[in-house]
Amino acid sequence: MGNPLGLFIALLGIAQAAKPYGFARFQEQMDAIGSKRRSSEVEPAEWKVLWTRVMGVILTVIGLGLLLG
């Protein structure tokens, strides 16, 4: 079997590509720590959700490459 790290990266990428809003919102909540805004009030910008999906696809390809290579 291939690299177990490749499997982890591929699964993470698939999840990120499938649910980009949740991942982007979590990132925004982490960024809001220490600010005066409540983490429950933050919303990710559309470009960040799109970028998160693109990065998920890239991670999936890299993970599959490691897994199969």
N, C-alpha and C. Protein backbone atom coordinates (compact mmCIF):
# COMPACT_ATOMS: atom_id res chain seq x y z
N MET A 1 0.85 -1.18 0.00
CA MET A 1 0.00 0.00 0.00
C MET A 1 0.88 1.23 0.00
N GLY A 2 0.32 2.34 -0.44
CA GLY A 2 1.08 3.57 -0.56
C GLY A 2 1.32 4.25 0.77
N ASN A 3 1.74 5.43 0.66
CA ASN A 3 2.09 6.26 1.81
C ASN A 3 0.84 6.61 2.63
N PRO A 4 0.82 6.31 3.93
CA PRO A 4 -0.36 6.67 4.75
C PRO A 4 -0.56 8.18 4.85
N LEU A 5 0.51 8.94 4.74
CA LEU A 5 0.38 10.40 4.73
C LEU A 5 -0.38 10.85 3.49
N GLY A 6 -0.16 10.18 2.38
CA GLY A 6 -0.88 10.48 1.14
C GLY A 6 -2.38 10.26 1.31
N LEU A 7 -2.74 9.19 2.01
CA LEU A 7 -4.15 8.92 2.27
C LEU A 7 -4.76 10.02 3.13
N PHE A 8 -4.05 10.42 4.17
CA PHE A 8 -4.54 11.50 5.04
C PHE A 8 -4.72 12.80 4.27
N ILE A 9 -3.73 13.16 3.46
CA ILE A 9 -3.80 14.40 2.67
C ILE A 9 -4.94 14.34 1.67
N ALA A 10 -5.12 13.19 1.02
CA ALA A 10 -6.20 13.04 0.05
C ALA A 10 -7.57 13.17 0.73
N LEU A 11 -7.73 12.52 1.87
CA LEU A 11 -9.01 12.61 2.58
C LEU A 11 -9.29 14.02 3.07
N LEU A 12 -8.27 14.69 3.56
CA LEU A 12 -8.43 16.08 3.99
C LEU A 12 -8.82 16.96 2.81
N GLY A 13 -8.17 16.74 1.68
CA GLY A 13 -8.48 17.52 0.47
C GLY A 13 -9.90 17.29 -0.01
N ILE A 14 -10.34 16.03 0.02
CA ILE A 14 -11.71 15.72 -0.41
C ILE A 14 -12.71 16.42 0.51
N ALA A 15 -12.48 16.36 1.81
CA ALA A 15 -13.38 17.02 2.76
C ALA A 15 -13.39 18.53 2.54
N GLN A 16 -12.23 19.10 2.30
CA GLN A 16 -12.12 20.55 2.10
C GLN A 16 -12.80 20.96 0.80
N ALA A 17 -12.68 20.15 -0.24
CA ALA A 17 -13.32 20.48 -1.51
C ALA A 17 -14.84 20.29 -1.44
N ALA A 18 -15.28 19.33 -0.63
CA ALA A 18 -16.72 19.06 -0.53
C ALA A 18 -17.44 20.07 0.35
N LYS A 19 -16.79 20.53 1.42
CA LYS A 19 -17.41 21.46 2.37
C LYS A 19 -16.51 22.68 2.58
N PRO A 20 -16.28 23.48 1.55
CA PRO A 20 -15.35 24.59 1.70
C PRO A 20 -15.83 25.68 2.65
N TYR A 21 -17.15 25.88 2.74
CA TYR A 21 -17.67 26.94 3.60
C TYR A 21 -17.33 26.66 5.06
N GLY A 22 -17.50 25.43 5.49
CA GLY A 22 -17.20 25.07 6.88
C GLY A 22 -15.73 25.28 7.22
N PHE A 23 -14.84 24.87 6.32
CA PHE A 23 -13.42 25.05 6.56
C PHE A 23 -13.05 26.53 6.57
N ALA A 24 -13.59 27.30 5.62
CA ALA A 24 -13.29 28.74 5.56
C ALA A 24 -13.84 29.45 6.79
N ARG A 25 -15.01 29.07 7.23
CA ARG A 25 -15.60 29.70 8.43
C ARG A 25 -14.76 29.38 9.66
N PHE A 26 -14.29 28.15 9.77
CA PHE A 26 -13.44 27.78 10.89
C PHE A 26 -12.15 28.62 10.88
N GLN A 27 -11.56 28.82 9.72
CA GLN A 27 -10.37 29.65 9.62
C GLN A 27 -10.66 31.09 10.06
N GLU A 28 -11.80 31.61 9.65
CA GLU A 28 -12.18 32.97 10.07
C GLU A 28 -12.41 33.04 11.58
N GLN A 29 -12.99 32.00 12.15
CA GLN A 29 -13.21 31.98 13.60
C GLN A 29 -11.87 31.96 14.33
N MET A 30 -10.91 31.23 13.81
CA MET A 30 -9.58 31.20 14.44
C MET A 30 -8.91 32.58 14.32
N ASP A 31 -9.12 33.25 13.19
CA ASP A 31 -8.57 34.59 13.01
C ASP A 31 -9.23 35.60 13.94
N ALA A 32 -10.47 35.34 14.34
CA ALA A 32 -11.21 36.28 15.19
C ALA A 32 -10.81 36.18 16.66
N ILE A 33 -10.06 35.16 17.01
CA ILE A 33 -9.63 35.03 18.41
C ILE A 33 -8.76 36.23 18.78
N GLY A 34 -9.11 36.87 19.84
CA GLY A 34 -8.37 38.03 20.29
C GLY A 34 -8.91 39.35 19.77
N SER A 35 -9.83 39.30 18.82
CA SER A 35 -10.42 40.54 18.32
C SER A 35 -11.70 40.84 19.11
N LYS A 36 -12.29 41.98 18.85
CA LYS A 36 -13.50 42.36 19.56
C LYS A 36 -14.74 41.71 18.96
N ARG A 37 -14.61 41.11 17.79
CA ARG A 37 -15.75 40.42 17.17
C ARG A 37 -15.90 39.03 17.76
N ARG A 38 -17.12 38.63 17.93
CA ARG A 38 -17.39 37.27 18.41
C ARG A 38 -17.13 36.29 17.26
N SER A 39 -16.60 35.15 17.60
CA SER A 39 -16.29 34.17 16.56
C SER A 39 -17.56 33.65 15.89
N SER A 40 -18.69 33.71 16.59
CA SER A 40 -19.95 33.26 16.00
C SER A 40 -20.49 34.25 14.96
N GLU A 41 -19.94 35.47 14.94
CA GLU A 41 -20.44 36.50 14.02
C GLU A 41 -19.66 36.56 12.73
N VAL A 42 -18.53 35.90 12.63
CA VAL A 42 -17.70 36.02 11.44
C VAL A 42 -18.24 35.15 10.31
N GLU A 43 -18.08 35.64 9.11
CA GLU A 43 -18.48 34.92 7.90
C GLU A 43 -17.33 35.03 6.90
N PRO A 44 -17.01 33.95 6.21
CA PRO A 44 -15.93 34.02 5.22
C PRO A 44 -16.39 34.73 3.95
N ALA A 45 -15.46 35.40 3.31
CA ALA A 45 -15.75 36.04 2.02
C ALA A 45 -15.90 34.96 0.95
N GLU A 46 -16.60 35.30 -0.13
CA GLU A 46 -16.81 34.33 -1.21
C GLU A 46 -15.49 33.86 -1.81
N TRP A 47 -14.52 34.79 -1.94
CA TRP A 47 -13.24 34.41 -2.54
C TRP A 47 -12.51 33.40 -1.64
N LYS A 48 -12.69 33.51 -0.31
CA LYS A 48 -12.02 32.58 0.60
C LYS A 48 -12.64 31.19 0.51
N VAL A 49 -13.96 31.12 0.35
CA VAL A 49 -14.62 29.83 0.19
C VAL A 49 -14.16 29.18 -1.12
N LEU A 50 -14.09 29.96 -2.20
CA LEU A 50 -13.63 29.44 -3.48
C LEU A 50 -12.18 28.97 -3.38
N TRP A 51 -11.33 29.77 -2.75
CA TRP A 51 -9.92 29.41 -2.58
C TRP A 51 -9.77 28.14 -1.76
N THR A 52 -10.60 27.98 -0.74
CA THR A 52 -10.57 26.78 0.09
C THR A 52 -10.93 25.55 -0.74
N ARG A 53 -11.91 25.68 -1.63
CA ARG A 53 -12.29 24.56 -2.51
C ARG A 53 -11.15 24.22 -3.46
N VAL A 54 -10.53 25.23 -4.05
CA VAL A 54 -9.41 25.01 -4.98
C VAL A 54 -8.26 24.31 -4.25
N MET A 55 -7.95 24.77 -3.05
CA MET A 55 -6.87 24.14 -2.28
C MET A 55 -7.24 22.69 -1.90
N GLY A 56 -8.51 22.43 -1.68
CA GLY A 56 -8.95 21.07 -1.40
C GLY A 56 -8.71 20.14 -2.58
N VAL A 57 -9.00 20.63 -3.78
CA VAL A 57 -8.75 19.84 -4.98
C VAL A 57 -7.25 19.60 -5.16
N ILE A 58 -6.45 20.63 -4.93
CA ILE A 58 -4.99 20.49 -5.06
C ILE A 58 -4.47 19.49 -4.03
N LEU A 59 -4.94 19.58 -2.79
CA LEU A 59 -4.51 18.62 -1.76
C LEU A 59 -4.91 17.20 -2.13
N THR A 60 -6.10 17.04 -2.71
CA THR A 60 -6.54 15.70 -3.12
C THR A 60 -5.61 15.12 -4.18
N VAL A 61 -5.25 15.93 -5.15
CA VAL A 61 -4.34 15.47 -6.21
C VAL A 61 -2.97 15.11 -5.63
N ILE A 62 -2.45 15.96 -4.75
CA ILE A 62 -1.15 15.67 -4.13
C ILE A 62 -1.23 14.40 -3.29
N GLY A 63 -2.28 14.26 -2.51
CA GLY A 63 -2.45 13.07 -1.67
C GLY A 63 -2.55 11.80 -2.50
N LEU A 64 -3.31 11.86 -3.58
CA LEU A 64 -3.42 10.68 -4.46
C LEU A 64 -2.10 10.37 -5.12
N GLY A 65 -1.34 11.41 -5.48
CA GLY A 65 -0.01 11.19 -6.06
C GLY A 65 0.91 10.49 -5.08
N LEU A 66 0.87 10.91 -3.83
CA LEU A 66 1.69 10.26 -2.80
C LEU A 66 1.21 8.84 -2.54
N LEU A 67 -0.08 8.66 -2.57
CA LEU A 67 -0.66 7.35 -2.28
C LEU A 67 -0.33 6.34 -3.37
N LEU A 68 -0.41 6.78 -4.60
CA LEU A 68 -0.20 5.88 -5.73
C LEU A 68 1.26 5.80 -6.17
N GLY A 69 2.03 6.81 -5.81
CA GLY A 69 3.42 6.88 -6.29
C GLY A 69 4.41 6.22 -5.47
